[in-house]
CSV table of C-alpha atoms in Angstrom, one decimal:
chain,number,residue,atom,x,y,z
A,978,MET,CA,-0.1,0.2,-0.1
A,979,ASP,CA,2.9,2.4,0.6
A,980,GLN,CA,4.1,2.1,-2.9
A,981,ILE,CA,0.7,2.8,-4.1
A,982,LYS,CA,0.3,5.7,-1.8
A,983,ASP,CA,3.8,6.9,-2.9
A,984,TRP,CA,2.9,6.9,-6.6
A,985,THR,CA,-0.7,8.4,-6.1
A,986,PHE,CA,0.6,11.3,-3.8
A,987,LEU,CA,3.7,12.1,-5.9
A,988,SER,CA,1.5,12.2,-9.0
A,989,CYS,CA,-1.1,14.5,-7.4
A,990,ALA,CA,2.0,16.8,-6.0
A,991,ALA,CA,3.2,17.1,-9.7
A,992,THR,CA,-0.5,18.0,-10.8
A,993,CYS,CA,-0.5,20.8,-8.0
A,994,LEU,CA,2.8,21.9,-9.1
A,995,ALA,CA,1.9,22.2,-12.8
A,996,ALA,CA,-1.2,24.1,-11.7
A,997,CYS,CA,0.7,26.5,-9.2
A,998,ILE,CA,3.3,27.2,-12.1
A,999,TYR,CA,0.6,28.0,-14.5
A,1000,MET,CA,-1.3,30.3,-12.4
A,1001,SER,CA,1.7,32.0,-11.2
A,1002,LEU,CA,2.4,33.0,-14.9
A,1003,GLY,CA,-0.8,34.6,-14.9
A,1004,LEU,CA,0.1,36.5,-11.9
A,1005,ARG,CA,2.8,38.5,-14.3
A,1006,ARG,CA,0.0,40.1,-16.1
A,1007,ASN,CA,-2.7,40.2,-13.1
A,1008,ARG,CA,-0.7,41.2,-10.0
A,1009,HIS,CA,-3.6,42.4,-8.1
A,1010,ASP,CA,-5.8,39.5,-8.8
A,1011,ARG,CA,-6.4,38.2,-5.5
A,1012,ALA,CA,-8.3,35.1,-6.3
A,1013,LEU,CA,-5.3,34.2,-8.7
A,1014,LEU,CA,-2.7,34.9,-6.1
A,1015,MET,CA,-4.6,32.7,-3.4
A,1016,LEU,CA,-5.3,29.9,-6.0
A,1017,THR,CA,-1.3,30.0,-6.9
A,1018,SER,CA,-0.5,29.7,-3.0
A,1019,ALA,CA,-3.3,26.7,-2.6
A,1020,PHE,CA,-1.6,24.7,-5.2
A,1021,GLY,CA,1.8,25.5,-3.7
A,1022,PHE,CA,0.7,24.5,-0.5
A,1023,LYS,CA,-1.1,21.2,-1.6
A,1024,PHE,CA,2.2,20.4,-3.5
A,1025,VAL,CA,4.1,20.5,-0.4
A,1026,SER,CA,1.5,18.7,1.4
A,1027,LEU,CA,1.0,15.9,-1.0
A,1028,THR,CA,4.6,15.3,-1.4
A,1029,LEU,CA,5.2,15.2,2.3
A,1030,SER,CA,2.2,12.6,2.3
A,1031,ALA,CA,4.2,10.1,0.4
A,1032,PRO,CA,5.4,7.4,2.9
A,1033,GLY,CA,8.8,7.2,1.3
A,1034,VAL,CA,9.3,11.0,1.3
A,1035,ALA,CA,8.0,11.4,4.8
A,1036,ALA,CA,10.4,8.7,6.2
A,1037,ILE,CA,13.5,10.4,4.5
A,1038,ALA,CA,12.1,14.2,5.7
A,1039,ASP,CA,11.7,13.0,9.3
A,1040,GLN,CA,15.2,11.5,9.3
A,1041,LEU,CA,16.9,14.5,7.9
A,1042,ILE,CA,14.9,17.0,10.3
A,1043,GLY,CA,15.2,15.0,13.3
A,1044,ILE,CA,11.9,15.4,14.7
A,1045,PRO,CA,9.7,12.3,14.7
A,1046,ASP,CA,6.6,12.7,12.6
A,1047,LEU,CA,7.0,16.3,11.8
A,1048,THR,CA,6.0,15.7,8.4
A,1049,ALA,CA,2.5,14.5,9.5
A,1050,LEU,CA,1.8,17.9,11.0
A,1051,GLY,CA,3.4,19.7,7.8
A,1052,VAL,CA,0.9,17.6,5.8
A,1053,HIS,CA,-2.2,19.0,7.7
A,1054,LEU,CA,-1.1,22.5,8.0
A,1055,PHE,CA,0.0,22.9,4.5
A,1056,GLY,CA,-2.5,20.7,2.9
A,1057,GLY,CA,-5.5,21.5,5.3
A,1058,ALA,CA,-5.0,24.9,6.8
A,1059,GLY,CA,-3.0,26.5,4.0
A,1060,GLY,CA,-4.4,24.7,0.8
A,1061,SER,CA,-8.2,24.9,2.0
A,1062,THR,CA,-8.0,28.4,3.0
A,1063,GLY,CA,-6.6,29.6,-0.3
A,1064,ILE,CA,-9.2,27.9,-2.3
A,1065,LEU,CA,-12.0,29.2,-0.1
A,1066,VAL,CA,-10.8,32.7,-0.2
A,1067,ALA,CA,-10.4,32.5,-4.2
A,1068,LEU,CA,-14.0,31.1,-4.4
A,1069,GLY,CA,-15.2,33.8,-2.5
A,1070,TYR,CA,-13.5,36.5,-4.8
A,1071,TRP,CA,-15.3,34.5,-7.8
A,1072,THR,CA,-18.6,34.4,-6.2
A,1073,TYR,CA,-19.1,37.5,-3.9
A,1074,PRO,CA,-18.8,41.4,-4.4
A,1075,THR,CA,-15.2,42.5,-3.7
A,1076,ASP,CA,-16.2,43.8,-0.2
A,1077,ARG,CA,-17.9,41.1,1.1
A,1078,ALA,CA,-15.2,38.7,-0.3
A,1079,ARG,CA,-12.6,40.6,1.4
A,1080,ARG,CA,-14.4,40.5,4.7
A,1081,ARG,CA,-15.0,36.7,4.3
A,1082,ALA,CA,-11.4,36.3,3.5
A,1083,VAL,CA,-10.2,37.9,6.9
A,1084,LEU,CA,-12.6,35.6,8.6
A,1085,VAL,CA,-11.3,32.2,6.7
A,1086,PHE,CA,-7.9,33.3,7.5
A,1087,ALA,CA,-8.7,34.0,11.2
A,1088,LEU,CA,-10.3,30.5,11.6
A,1089,ALA,CA,-7.4,28.9,9.6
A,1090,ALA,CA,-5.0,30.3,12.1
A,1091,VAL,CA,-7.0,29.1,15.3
A,1092,VAL,CA,-7.3,25.4,13.7
A,1093,ALA,CA,-3.4,25.5,12.8
A,1094,GLY,CA,-2.8,26.8,16.3
A,1095,VAL,CA,-4.8,24.1,18.0
A,1096,LEU,CA,-3.5,21.4,15.6
A,1097,ILE,CA,0.0,22.4,16.6
A,1098,SER,CA,-0.7,22.0,20.3
A,1099,LEU,CA,-2.5,18.9,20.1
A,1100,TRP,CA,0.5,17.5,18.0
A,1101,LEU,CA,3.0,18.5,20.6
A,1102,ALA,CA,0.6,16.9,23.3
A,1103,ALA,CA,0.4,13.8,21.4
A,1104,GLY,CA,4.3,13.7,21.0
A,1105,SER,CA,4.6,12.6,24.7
A,1106,ALA,CA,2.4,9.6,24.1
A,1107,VAL,CA,3.8,8.4,20.9
A,1108,SER,CA,6.8,6.2,21.8
A,1109,VAL,CA,8.3,5.4,18.6
A,1110,GLN,CA,8.5,7.0,15.0
A,1111,SER,CA,5.9,5.7,12.8
A,1112,GLY,CA,6.0,5.8,8.9
A,1113,ASN,CA,2.1,6.3,9.2
A,1114,TYR,CA,1.7,8.5,12.1
A,1115,LEU,CA,-2.2,8.5,12.0
A,1116,LEU,CA,-3.0,5.0,11.2
A,1117,ASP,CA,-0.3,3.6,13.5
A,1118,ASN,CA,-1.3,5.8,16.5
A,1119,MET,CA,-5.0,6.8,16.3
A,1120,GLY,CA,-5.7,4.3,19.0
A,1121,LEU,CA,-4.1,6.9,21.5
A,1122,PRO,CA,-6.7,9.4,22.7
A,1123,GLU,CA,-4.1,12.4,21.9
A,1124,VAL,CA,-3.6,11.3,18.2
A,1125,ALA,CA,-7.6,10.6,17.9
A,1126,VAL,CA,-8.5,14.0,19.0
A,1127,TYR,CA,-6.0,15.4,16.6
A,1128,LEU,CA,-7.2,13.2,13.8
A,1129,VAL,CA,-10.8,14.1,14.4
A,1130,LEU,CA,-10.1,17.8,14.6
A,1131,TYR,CA,-8.1,17.8,11.5
A,1132,THR,CA,-10.6,15.8,9.7
A,1133,VAL,CA,-13.8,17.5,10.7
A,1134,THR,CA,-12.3,21.0,9.9
A,1135,PHE,CA,-10.8,19.8,6.6
A,1136,ALA,CA,-14.1,18.2,5.6
A,1137,ALA,CA,-16.0,21.7,6.7
A,1138,GLY,CA,-13.8,23.3,4.3
A,1139,LEU,CA,-14.4,20.9,1.5
A,1140,LEU,CA,-18.0,21.0,2.3
A,1141,GLU,CA,-17.9,24.8,1.9
A,1142,ILE,CA,-16.1,24.6,-1.3
A,1143,LEU,CA,-18.7,22.2,-2.6
A,1144,VAL,CA,-21.8,24.4,-1.6
A,1145,LEU,CA,-20.0,27.6,-3.1
A,1146,CYS,CA,-19.3,25.8,-6.5
A,1147,VAL,CA,-22.7,24.2,-6.7
A,1148,ARG,CA,-24.7,27.4,-5.7
A,1149,TYR,CA,-22.8,29.8,-8.2
A,1150,ALA,CA,-22.1,27.3,-10.9
A,1151,ARG,CA,-25.8,28.0,-12.2
A,1152,VAL,CA,-25.2,31.9,-12.5
A,1153,ALA,CA,-21.5,32.5,-12.8
A,1154,PRO,CA,-20.4,34.5,-15.8
A,1155,GLY,CA,-18.7,32.6,-18.5
A,1156,VAL,CA,-19.2,29.2,-19.7
A,1157,TRP,CA,-15.5,27.9,-18.7
A,1158,LEU,CA,-16.0,29.4,-15.3
A,1159,ARG,CA,-19.3,27.5,-14.8
A,1160,ARG,CA,-17.8,24.3,-15.9
A,1161,GLY,CA,-14.7,24.9,-13.5
A,1162,LEU,CA,-16.9,25.2,-10.5
A,1163,ARG,CA,-18.9,21.9,-11.4
A,1164,ILE,CA,-15.7,20.1,-11.8
A,1165,THR,CA,-14.5,21.5,-8.6
A,1166,ALA,CA,-17.6,20.5,-6.8
A,1167,ILE,CA,-17.3,17.0,-8.1
A,1168,GLY,CA,-13.5,17.0,-6.8
A,1169,ALA,CA,-14.8,18.2,-3.4
A,1170,ALA,CA,-17.3,15.6,-3.1
A,1171,VAL,CA,-14.8,12.8,-3.8
A,1172,TYR,CA,-12.2,14.3,-1.4
A,1173,LEU,CA,-15.0,14.2,1.3
A,1174,LEU,CA,-15.2,10.3,0.8
A,1175,TYR,CA,-11.6,10.4,2.3
A,1176,CYS,CA,-12.6,12.5,5.3
A,1177,ALA,CA,-15.6,10.1,5.8
A,1178,HIS,CA,-13.3,7.1,5.8
A,1179,ARG,CA,-10.8,8.5,8.3
A,1180,LEU,CA,-13.7,9.6,10.7
A,1181,ILE,CA,-15.3,6.1,10.4
A,1182,GLY,CA,-11.8,4.4,11.0
A,1183,VAL,CA,-11.2,6.3,14.3
A,1184,ILE,CA,-14.6,6.0,15.6
A,1185,ALA,CA,-14.7,2.2,14.8
A,1186,LEU,CA,-11.6,1.7,16.5
A,1187,HIS,CA,-12.4,3.5,19.9
A,1188,LEU,CA,-15.6,1.3,19.8
A,1189,ARG,CA,-13.8,-1.9,19.2
A,1190,LEU,CA,-15.5,-2.6,16.0
A,1191,GLU,CA,-13.9,-4.8,13.4
A,1192,LEU,CA,-13.9,-3.4,10.0
A,1193,PRO,CA,-12.4,-4.7,6.8
A,1194,ASP,CA,-9.2,-3.1,5.6
A,1195,LEU,CA,-10.3,-0.2,3.3
A,1196,GLU,CA,-7.2,2.0,3.4
A,1197,PHE,CA,-7.2,1.8,-0.3
A,1198,ILE,CA,-9.9,4.3,-0.4
A,1199,THR,CA,-7.2,6.9,0.8
A,1200,PRO,CA,-5.2,6.8,-2.5
A,1201,LEU,CA,-8.2,6.3,-4.5
A,1202,CYS,CA,-10.2,9.4,-3.2
A,1203,ILE,CA,-7.1,11.6,-3.0
A,1204,GLY,CA,-5.8,10.4,-6.7
A,1205,ALA,CA,-9.2,11.2,-8.1
A,1206,GLY,CA,-10.0,14.4,-5.9
A,1207,VAL,CA,-6.9,16.4,-6.4
A,1208,PRO,CA,-6.7,16.3,-10.2
A,1209,LEU,CA,-10.7,17.3,-10.3
A,1210,LEU,CA,-9.9,20.3,-8.0
A,1211,ALA,CA,-7.0,21.1,-10.0
A,1212,ILE,CA,-8.7,21.1,-13.2
A,1213,GLY,CA,-11.8,22.6,-12.1
A,1214,LEU,CA,-9.9,25.7,-10.3
A,1215,THR,CA,-7.8,26.3,-13.2
A,1216,LEU,CA,-10.2,25.7,-16.1
A,1217,PRO,CA,-11.5,29.2,-16.3
A,1218,ALA,CA,-7.9,30.3,-16.9
A,1219,TRP,CA,-7.0,28.0,-19.9
A,1220,GLY,CA,-10.7,26.6,-20.9
A,1221,ALA,CA,-10.9,29.5,-23.6
A,1222,LYS,CA,-7.8,28.5,-25.2
A,1223,LEU,CA,-9.7,25.0,-25.8
A,1224,THR,CA,-12.5,27.1,-27.7
A,1225,THR,CA,-9.9,28.6,-29.8
A,1226,ALA,CA,-8.3,25.6,-30.3
A,1227,SER,CA,-11.6,23.8,-31.3
A,1228,VAL,CA,-12.5,26.8,-33.7
A,1229,TRP,CA,-9.2,26.5,-35.4
A,1230,LEU,CA,-9.6,23.0,-36.0
A,1231,ARG,CA,-13.1,23.3,-37.3
A,1232,ASP,CA,-11.9,26.2,-39.9
A,1233,TYR,CA,-9.1,24.0,-41.2
A,1234,ARG,CA,-10.9,20.9,-41.7
A,1235,SER,CA,-13.4,23.1,-43.5
A,1236,TYR,CA,-10.8,24.8,-45.3
A,1237,GLN,CA,-9.2,21.4,-46.5
A,1238,ALA,CA,-12.5,20.1,-47.4
A,1239,LEU,CA,-13.2,22.9,-49.7
A,1240,TYR,CA,-10.1,22.2,-51.8
A,1241,PRO,CA,-11.4,19.8,-54.5
A,1242,LEU,CA,-14.1,22.3,-55.3
A,1243,TRP,CA,-11.7,25.1,-55.1
A,1244,ARG,CA,-9.2,23.5,-57.1
A,1245,GLU,CA,-11.5,22.5,-59.9
A,1246,LEU,CA,-12.9,26.2,-60.1
A,1247,TYR,CA,-9.3,27.6,-59.9
A,1248,ASP,CA,-8.3,25.2,-62.9
A,1249,GLN,CA,-10.8,27.0,-65.1
A,1250,VAL,CA,-10.6,30.4,-63.8
A,1251,PRO,CA,-7.3,31.1,-62.2
A,1252,SER,CA,-7.9,34.7,-61.6
A,1253,ILE,CA,-9.9,33.9,-58.6
A,1254,ALA,CA,-7.1,33.0,-56.3
A,1255,LEU,CA,-5.5,35.9,-54.3
A,1256,ASP,CA,-2.8,34.0,-52.9
A,1257,PRO,CA,-3.0,30.4,-54.4
A,1258,PRO,CA,-1.0,27.7,-52.6
A,1259,ARG,CA,2.2,26.6,-54.3
A,1260,SER,CA,1.3,23.0,-54.1
A,1261,ARG,CA,-1.2,20.5,-52.3
A,1262,ILE,CA,1.2,20.1,-49.8
A,1263,ALA,CA,1.6,23.6,-49.3
A,1264,ASP,CA,-2.1,24.0,-48.9
A,1265,LEU,CA,-2.0,21.3,-46.1
A,1266,LEU,CA,0.7,23.1,-44.2
A,1267,ARG,CA,-1.2,26.5,-44.1
A,1268,PHE,CA,-1.9,26.8,-40.5
A,1269,ARG,CA,-1.6,30.5,-39.5
A,1270,GLU,CA,-4.6,32.8,-39.9
A,1271,ILE,CA,-6.8,29.9,-41.1
A,1272,GLY,CA,-10.0,31.6,-40.5
A,1273,TYR,CA,-8.9,34.4,-42.9
A,1274,HIS,CA,-7.7,31.8,-45.4
A,1275,LEU,CA,-11.1,29.9,-45.2
A,1276,CYS,CA,-13.1,33.2,-45.8
A,1277,ARG,CA,-10.7,33.8,-48.7
A,1278,ARG,CA,-11.6,30.4,-50.0
A,1279,VAL,CA,-15.2,30.7,-49.7
A,1280,ILE,CA,-15.0,34.1,-51.5
A,1281,GLU,CA,-12.9,32.5,-54.4
A,1282,ILE,CA,-15.3,29.6,-54.9
A,1283,ASN,CA,-18.2,31.9,-55.2
A,1284,ASP,CA,-16.4,34.3,-57.5
A,1285,GLY,CA,-15.5,31.1,-59.7
A,1286,ARG,CA,-19.1,30.0,-60.0
A,1287,LEU,CA,-20.2,33.5,-60.6
A,1288,ALA,CA,-17.3,33.8,-63.3
A,1289,LEU,CA,-18.4,30.3,-65.1
A,1290,ARG,CA,-22.1,31.5,-64.9
A,1291,SER,CA,-23.0,27.9,-64.7
A,1292,PRO,CA,-22.8,26.3,-61.2
A,1293,THR,CA,-23.9,23.1,-62.7
A,1294,THR,CA,-20.6,22.4,-64.2
A,1295,VAL,CA,-19.0,22.0,-60.7
A,1296,VAL,CA,-21.9,21.3,-58.6
A,1297,PRO,CA,-23.4,17.7,-58.6
A,1298,SER,CA,-26.9,17.5,-59.2
A,1299,GLN,CA,-27.7,16.1,-55.7
A,1300,ALA,CA,-26.1,19.1,-54.0
A,1301,PRO,CA,-28.2,20.5,-51.1
A,1302,VAL,CA,-30.0,24.2,-51.4
A,1303,ARG,CA,-28.4,26.5,-49.3
A,1304,SER,CA,-30.8,28.0,-46.7
A,1305,SER,CA,-28.8,30.7,-44.8
A,1306,SER,CA,-26.6,33.4,-45.8
A,1307,ASP,CA,-24.4,32.9,-42.4
A,1308,LEU,CA,-20.9,32.2,-43.2
A,1309,ALA,CA,-20.8,28.8,-41.0
A,1310,ASP,CA,-24.0,27.6,-43.0
A,1311,GLU,CA,-22.4,28.6,-46.4
A,1312,VAL,CA,-19.1,26.8,-45.6
A,1313,GLU,CA,-21.1,23.8,-44.6
A,1314,TRP,CA,-23.1,24.1,-47.9
A,1315,LEU,CA,-19.9,24.4,-50.0
A,1316,VAL,CA,-18.2,21.6,-47.9
A,1317,GLN,CA,-20.8,19.1,-49.4
A,1318,MET,CA,-20.6,20.5,-52.7
A,1319,SER,CA,-16.7,19.8,-52.7
A,1320,ARG,CA,-17.5,16.3,-51.3
A,1321,GLY,CA,-19.7,15.8,-54.3
A,1322,THR,CA,-17.1,17.2,-56.6
A,1323,ARG,CA,-14.6,15.0,-55.2
A,1324,ALA,CA,-16.8,11.9,-55.8
A,1325,ALA,CA,-17.4,12.8,-59.2
């Protein structure tokens, strides 16, 4: 199980590091964007937390530091208090007016500071009860009352943060401006819901242990929930920043495919009326490699095809009899109509 956790946690840490770097690049252009700043910080905290969560890394770090189980405290402070606080504050700036978001951020910071202080105090108190260094601090010591209280407090506060994230995302995903922001909020809500299963698993485990209930070994739930929840959170929270680029890429791909699909019809007209071409490609390969300003070239190709048809004064020479009738003057409809004509020309 430790190897699975190592692989899962380090993979999630790499995901958070990538998100942190990507968001930090945006800070160069938007230095006063508080939501962006908090998200960048949150992913940085989660990167540290998940890296220290890997049992192999934790063992090495504890040995180098010389303080037993200090990494366990670091995991919870960075990932819980730090990461959750950053996400909650960022979501506040996304969903509330600036003044309200600022007041809410102060409250979140204050609560996080209190929780962090209590966790540190409980960890110090539990240190006297833990007799040996453990590779899995919580799992191996949650039978001790001091560690159990620490675990319950951490899990409950972490779950409360995730629940607040879930509620905010679900509430504002319906009304948020921008399709990519709405999609990002929905994905974030799913990630928070999956992550909550990890919290439920931890609480059930400690309660069952102190009630002396025998439960099957379900520790696989930890890497499963974290391995799914963290990437979903990372994708959802960063999607508003890079989602628009997906739209641009989709439009480019659609225009490129239409541009190439019109080539047979354009070529037949060009062979008969060479003057229609403003900037004819040197060869078919050159036409295939025409990637820049594809939207302009597509419009140009449509114009040249129409010019050729008008010049010939006889569309039937290049249009098959089964060609559909155009029903709209919209460019997209015109392109689709001409593409069908071009396919008929190719088949002929």
